[in-house]
Amino acid sequence: MDLGIAGRWAIVCAASKGLGKGCAAALAREGVNLVINARGSEALEQTASELRARNAGIEVRSVVGDVARPEVRAALLAACPQVDILVNNAGGPPPGDFRDWTREDWLKALDANMLAPIELIKATVDAMAARGFGRVVNITSGAVKAPIDVLGLSNGARSGLTGFIAGLARQSRLASCNVTLNNLLPGAFDTERLQKTLKAAAQGEHDLEEVAEQRRRRIPAGRFGNADEFGAFCAFLCSAHAGYLTGQNLLLDGGAYPGTF
Ligand code: NAP
């Protein structure tokens, strides 16, 4: 299927590895020009080179820095001639017990996982509406639907973003102008982040592969997801065909969430 977005421009935040990279790669395959971002320059430049090598017809620009910082967001916006597609992403906050978290810890989580996406959305959606096309995809977490106790910072900050998007996506001045905003909720995907989580669960005392296998067994699909399939779904959400799909929280978890809705 031709997704009908060749020649468009996208900002993909936190895209040197993992799910963000999967989204960037899938958009690149559709002929979308990219501005990609991450804090570490080495992996970011490597990803940018890979994307250029595999997709000769597109332009790929990179902006190094923490997307939670205003000057990095300004650089991202300046590097993108016209933002048709915005994929918001950042690393997840650390696990822990809420009794230990300070106001600073909360502000960090809110900055990265709620306020950074909102600021980028604020800077882009009205121009998208004026042009009659816009797609915003926020990478959040399955924990928004089924909270994970030790990820309280993530549960809280991402739920804040989710509530905000639910209202904004339904503004008719956006929805009637073909601007959609949706959240993608990953379950367990095989990325560096997942490997770190599994290592933490093993705590050096249990066999890592055993811990991974136990986790896989709790997923009806019997496996972890991969960044390519996540990216392909994201690209469809960003496609010309997905203009009637807005304000949704789409869970990709191999059937792990046990509820009917
Ligand atoms: P990952 O494999 O660790 O990759 C994270 C990517 O984001 C890297 O490119 C990283 O590069 C970049 N990054 C992290 N923080 C950033 C920041 N503040 N500013 C700019 N770039 C940043 O992680 P992932 O598994 O793809 O996860 C992506 C998001 O989905 C995270 O928020 C994670 O919590 C969430 N999630 C993942 C899973 C899963 O199973 N994988 C499940 C639920 C939710 P640098 O470190 O160089 O910046």
Coordinates of C-alpha atoms and ligand atoms in Angstrom, one line a residue:
M1 CA 0.0 0.0 0.0
D2 CA 1.3 3.5 -0.9
L3 CA 0.9 5.5 2.3
G4 CA 0.7 8.7 0.3
I5 CA 3.2 10.7 2.3
A6 CA 6.3 10.7 0.1
G7 CA 8.0 14.1 0.1
R8 CA 6.5 15.1 3.4
W9 CA 8.8 16.2 6.4
A10 CA 8.8 14.6 9.8
I11 CA 10.4 15.3 13.1
V12 CA 11.1 12.0 15.0
C13 CA 12.3 12.6 18.5
A14 CA 14.6 10.2 20.4
A15 CA 15.2 8.2 17.2
S16 CA 18.8 6.9 17.2
K17 CA 17.7 3.5 18.7
G18 CA 14.7 1.4 19.5
L19 CA 11.1 2.4 18.8
G20 CA 11.9 5.9 17.6
K21 CA 14.4 4.5 15.1
G22 CA 11.8 2.0 14.0
C23 CA 9.4 4.9 13.3
A24 CA 12.1 6.9 11.5
A25 CA 13.0 3.9 9.3
A26 CA 9.4 3.1 8.3
L27 CA 8.7 6.8 7.4
A28 CA 12.0 6.9 5.4
R29 CA 10.9 3.9 3.4
E30 CA 7.8 5.8 2.5
G31 CA 9.9 8.6 1.1
V32 CA 9.4 11.0 4.1
N33 CA 12.2 13.5 4.8
L34 CA 13.4 13.4 8.3
V35 CA 14.8 15.4 11.2
I36 CA 15.9 12.9 13.8
N37 CA 17.1 13.5 17.4
A38 CA 18.9 11.9 20.3
R39 CA 21.3 13.0 23.0
G40 CA 24.2 10.8 22.0
S41 CA 25.8 12.0 18.7
E42 CA 27.5 8.8 17.7
A43 CA 24.5 6.6 17.5
L44 CA 22.4 9.4 16.0
E45 CA 24.9 10.0 13.2
Q46 CA 25.1 6.3 12.6
T47 CA 21.3 6.0 12.3
A48 CA 21.2 9.1 10.0
S49 CA 23.8 7.5 7.7
E50 CA 22.0 4.2 7.6
L51 CA 18.7 5.9 6.7
R52 CA 20.4 8.0 4.0
A53 CA 22.1 4.9 2.6
R54 CA 18.9 2.9 2.4
N55 CA 16.6 5.6 1.1
A56 CA 18.4 7.6 -1.6
G57 CA 15.6 9.9 -2.4
I58 CA 15.1 11.5 1.0
E59 CA 16.9 14.1 3.1
V60 CA 17.8 13.2 6.7
R61 CA 18.9 15.8 9.2
S62 CA 20.0 15.2 12.8
V63 CA 19.8 17.3 15.9
V64 CA 21.8 16.2 18.9
G65 CA 20.4 17.0 22.4
D66 CA 17.9 16.3 25.1
V67 CA 14.4 16.9 23.7
A68 CA 13.3 18.0 27.2
R69 CA 15.4 21.1 26.7
P70 CA 13.7 24.1 24.9
E71 CA 16.8 25.0 22.9
V72 CA 17.0 21.5 21.5
R73 CA 13.3 21.6 20.5
A74 CA 13.9 25.0 18.9
A75 CA 16.8 23.5 16.9
L76 CA 14.6 20.6 15.8
L77 CA 11.9 23.0 14.5
A78 CA 14.5 25.1 12.8
A79 CA 16.0 22.1 11.0
C80 CA 12.6 21.1 9.6
P81 CA 11.4 23.2 6.6
Q82 CA 7.7 22.2 7.3
V83 CA 6.5 19.8 10.0
D84 CA 3.9 17.5 8.4
I85 CA 4.5 14.7 10.8
L86 CA 5.6 14.8 14.5
V87 CA 6.6 11.7 16.4
N88 CA 7.1 12.5 20.1
N89 CA 9.4 10.2 22.1
A90 CA 11.9 10.3 24.9
G91 CA 13.5 7.8 27.3
G92 CA 11.3 6.6 30.1
P93 CA 11.8 7.8 33.7
P94 CA 13.5 5.5 36.1
P95 CA 11.6 3.0 38.3
G96 CA 11.4 3.4 42.0
D97 CA 9.2 4.0 45.0
F98 CA 7.2 7.3 45.1
R99 CA 8.3 7.8 48.7
D100 CA 11.8 8.5 47.4
W101 CA 11.0 10.9 44.6
T102 CA 11.5 14.6 45.0
R103 CA 9.8 17.4 43.2
E104 CA 12.9 17.5 41.0
D105 CA 12.4 13.9 39.9
W106 CA 8.7 14.6 39.1
L107 CA 9.6 17.7 37.1
K108 CA 12.2 15.8 35.1
A109 CA 9.6 13.1 34.2
L110 CA 7.0 15.7 33.3
D111 CA 9.5 17.7 31.2
A112 CA 10.5 14.7 29.1
N113 CA 7.3 12.7 28.9
M114 CA 4.6 15.3 29.0
L115 CA 5.7 18.9 28.5
A116 CA 8.2 18.4 25.7
P117 CA 5.6 16.7 23.4
I118 CA 3.1 19.4 24.3
E119 CA 5.5 22.2 23.4
L120 CA 6.3 20.6 20.1
I121 CA 2.6 20.1 19.4
K122 CA 2.0 23.7 20.3
A123 CA 4.6 24.9 17.8
T124 CA 3.4 22.8 14.9
V125 CA -0.4 21.9 14.8
D126 CA -1.9 25.2 13.8
A127 CA 0.4 25.4 10.7
M128 CA -0.5 21.7 9.9
A129 CA -4.2 22.7 10.1
A130 CA -3.6 25.7 7.8
R131 CA -2.0 23.3 5.2
G132 CA -4.7 20.7 5.6
F133 CA -2.5 17.8 6.7
G134 CA -0.8 16.9 10.0
R135 CA 0.0 13.7 11.9
V136 CA 1.1 13.6 15.5
V137 CA 2.0 10.3 17.1
N138 CA 3.2 10.2 20.8
I139 CA 5.0 7.1 21.9
T140 CA 3.7 6.6 25.5
S141 CA 3.5 3.2 27.2
G142 CA 1.2 0.2 27.8
A143 CA 1.6 1.4 31.5
V144 CA -0.9 4.2 30.7
K145 CA -3.6 1.5 30.3
A146 CA -2.3 -0.9 32.9
P147 CA -0.1 1.0 35.3
I148 CA 3.1 -0.6 36.6
D149 CA 3.7 0.1 40.3
V150 CA 7.4 0.8 40.1
L151 CA 7.0 3.1 37.1
G152 CA 5.0 5.7 38.9
L153 CA 6.8 8.6 37.3
S154 CA 6.0 7.2 33.9
N155 CA 2.4 6.3 34.8
G156 CA 1.9 9.9 36.1
A157 CA 3.6 11.9 33.4
R158 CA 2.3 9.9 30.4
S159 CA -1.2 9.9 31.8
G160 CA -1.0 13.7 31.9
L161 CA 0.0 13.7 28.2
T162 CA -2.8 11.2 27.4
G163 CA -5.5 13.4 29.0
F164 CA -4.2 16.5 27.2
I165 CA -4.2 14.7 23.8
A166 CA -7.7 13.4 24.3
G167 CA -9.0 16.9 24.5
L168 CA -6.8 18.5 21.9
A169 CA -7.4 15.8 19.2
R170 CA -11.1 16.6 19.4
Q171 CA -10.8 20.3 18.7
S172 CA -12.7 20.7 15.4
R173 CA -10.2 23.4 14.2
L174 CA -7.7 20.5 14.1
A175 CA -9.8 17.4 13.3
S176 CA -11.7 19.1 10.5
C177 CA -8.4 20.2 8.9
N178 CA -7.0 16.6 8.6
V179 CA -4.7 17.0 11.6
T180 CA -4.8 13.9 13.8
L181 CA -3.2 13.2 17.2
N182 CA -2.8 9.7 18.5
N183 CA -0.8 7.8 21.1
L184 CA 1.0 4.5 20.5
L185 CA 1.3 2.4 23.7
P186 CA 4.1 -0.2 23.5
G187 CA 4.0 -3.3 25.5
A188 CA 7.2 -5.2 25.7
F189 CA 9.5 -4.5 22.6
D190 CA 12.9 -5.9 22.2
T191 CA 15.0 -2.7 22.6
E192 CA 17.9 -1.6 24.8
R193 CA 15.3 -0.2 27.2
L194 CA 13.7 -3.7 27.6
Q195 CA 17.1 -5.3 28.1
K196 CA 17.8 -2.9 30.9
T197 CA 14.5 -3.6 32.5
L198 CA 15.0 -7.4 32.3
K199 CA 18.5 -7.0 33.8
A200 CA 17.1 -5.0 36.7
A201 CA 14.5 -7.7 37.2
A202 CA 17.2 -10.4 37.2
Q203 CA 19.2 -8.2 39.7
G204 CA 22.3 -10.4 39.0
E205 CA 20.7 -13.2 41.0
H206 CA 18.5 -14.8 38.3
D207 CA 19.4 -16.1 34.9
L208 CA 18.7 -13.2 32.5
E209 CA 17.4 -15.6 29.7
E210 CA 15.1 -17.2 32.3
V211 CA 13.7 -13.8 33.3
A212 CA 13.2 -12.9 29.7
E213 CA 11.4 -16.3 29.0
Q214 CA 9.1 -15.8 32.0
R215 CA 8.2 -12.4 30.6
R216 CA 7.6 -13.8 27.1
R217 CA 5.3 -16.4 28.5
R218 CA 3.0 -13.7 29.9
I219 CA 2.5 -12.4 26.3
P220 CA -0.1 -14.4 24.3
A221 CA 2.0 -13.7 21.1
G222 CA 4.8 -15.6 22.8
R223 CA 7.4 -13.1 21.9
F224 CA 8.6 -9.5 22.3
G225 CA 7.6 -7.0 19.7
N226 CA 10.3 -5.5 17.4
A227 CA 11.0 -1.9 16.4
D228 CA 10.2 -2.6 12.7
E229 CA 6.6 -3.7 13.3
F230 CA 6.2 -0.8 15.7
G231 CA 7.5 1.6 13.1
A232 CA 5.3 0.2 10.3
F233 CA 2.2 0.8 12.5
C234 CA 3.4 4.3 13.2
A235 CA 3.9 5.0 9.5
F236 CA 0.3 3.9 8.8
L237 CA -1.0 6.3 11.5
C238 CA 1.0 9.0 9.7
S239 CA -0.3 8.0 6.3
A240 CA -2.8 9.8 4.0
H241 CA -5.2 7.0 4.8
A242 CA -5.5 7.6 8.5
G243 CA -7.2 11.0 8.5
Y244 CA -10.3 9.7 10.3
L245 CA -8.4 8.1 13.2
T246 CA -7.7 10.6 15.9
G247 CA -7.6 10.9 19.7
Q248 CA -6.9 7.2 20.1
N249 CA -4.6 5.2 22.4
L250 CA -3.4 2.2 20.4
L251 CA -1.9 -0.6 22.4
L252 CA 0.7 -2.8 20.7
D253 CA 1.4 -5.6 23.2
G254 CA 1.0 -9.0 21.5
G255 CA -2.3 -9.5 23.5
A256 CA -0.7 -9.0 27.0
Y257 CA -3.4 -6.6 28.3
P258 CA -6.2 -8.9 29.6
G259 CA -9.2 -6.6 29.2
T260 CA -12.0 -6.5 26.6
F261 CA -11.5 -2.7 26.0
Ligands
NAP1 P1 15.7 2.7 23.8 O1 15.9 1.5 23.1 O2 16.4 2.9 25.1 O3 15.9 4.0 22.9 C1 15.7 5.3 23.3 C2 16.1 6.3 22.3 O4 15.7 7.6 22.7 C3 17.6 6.4 22.0 O5 17.8 6.7 20.7 C4 18.0 7.5 23.0 O6 19.2 8.0 22.6 C5 16.8 8.4 22.8 N1 16.5 9.3 24.0 C6 16.3 8.9 25.2 N2 16.0 10.0 26.0 C7 16.1 11.1 25.2 C8 15.9 12.5 25.4 N3 15.6 13.0 26.6 N4 16.1 13.3 24.3 C9 16.4 12.8 23.1 N5 16.6 11.5 22.9 C10 16.4 10.7 23.9 O7 14.1 2.9 24.3 P2 12.8 2.3 23.6 O8 12.5 0.9 24.0 O9 12.8 2.6 22.1 O10 11.7 3.2 24.3 C11 11.1 4.4 23.7 C12 10.0 4.9 24.6 O11 9.0 3.9 24.7 C13 10.5 5.2 26.1 O12 9.9 6.3 26.6 C14 10.1 3.9 26.8 O13 10.0 4.1 28.2 C15 8.8 3.6 26.1 N6 8.4 2.2 26.3 C16 9.2 1.2 25.8 C17 8.8 -0.1 25.9 C18 9.7 -1.3 25.4 O14 9.3 -2.4 25.7 N7 10.7 -1.0 24.7 C19 7.6 -0.4 26.6 C20 6.9 0.6 27.1 C21 7.3 1.9 26.9 P3 20.2 8.8 23.6 O15 20.2 8.0 24.9 O16 21.5 9.0 22.9 O17 19.5 10.1 23.9

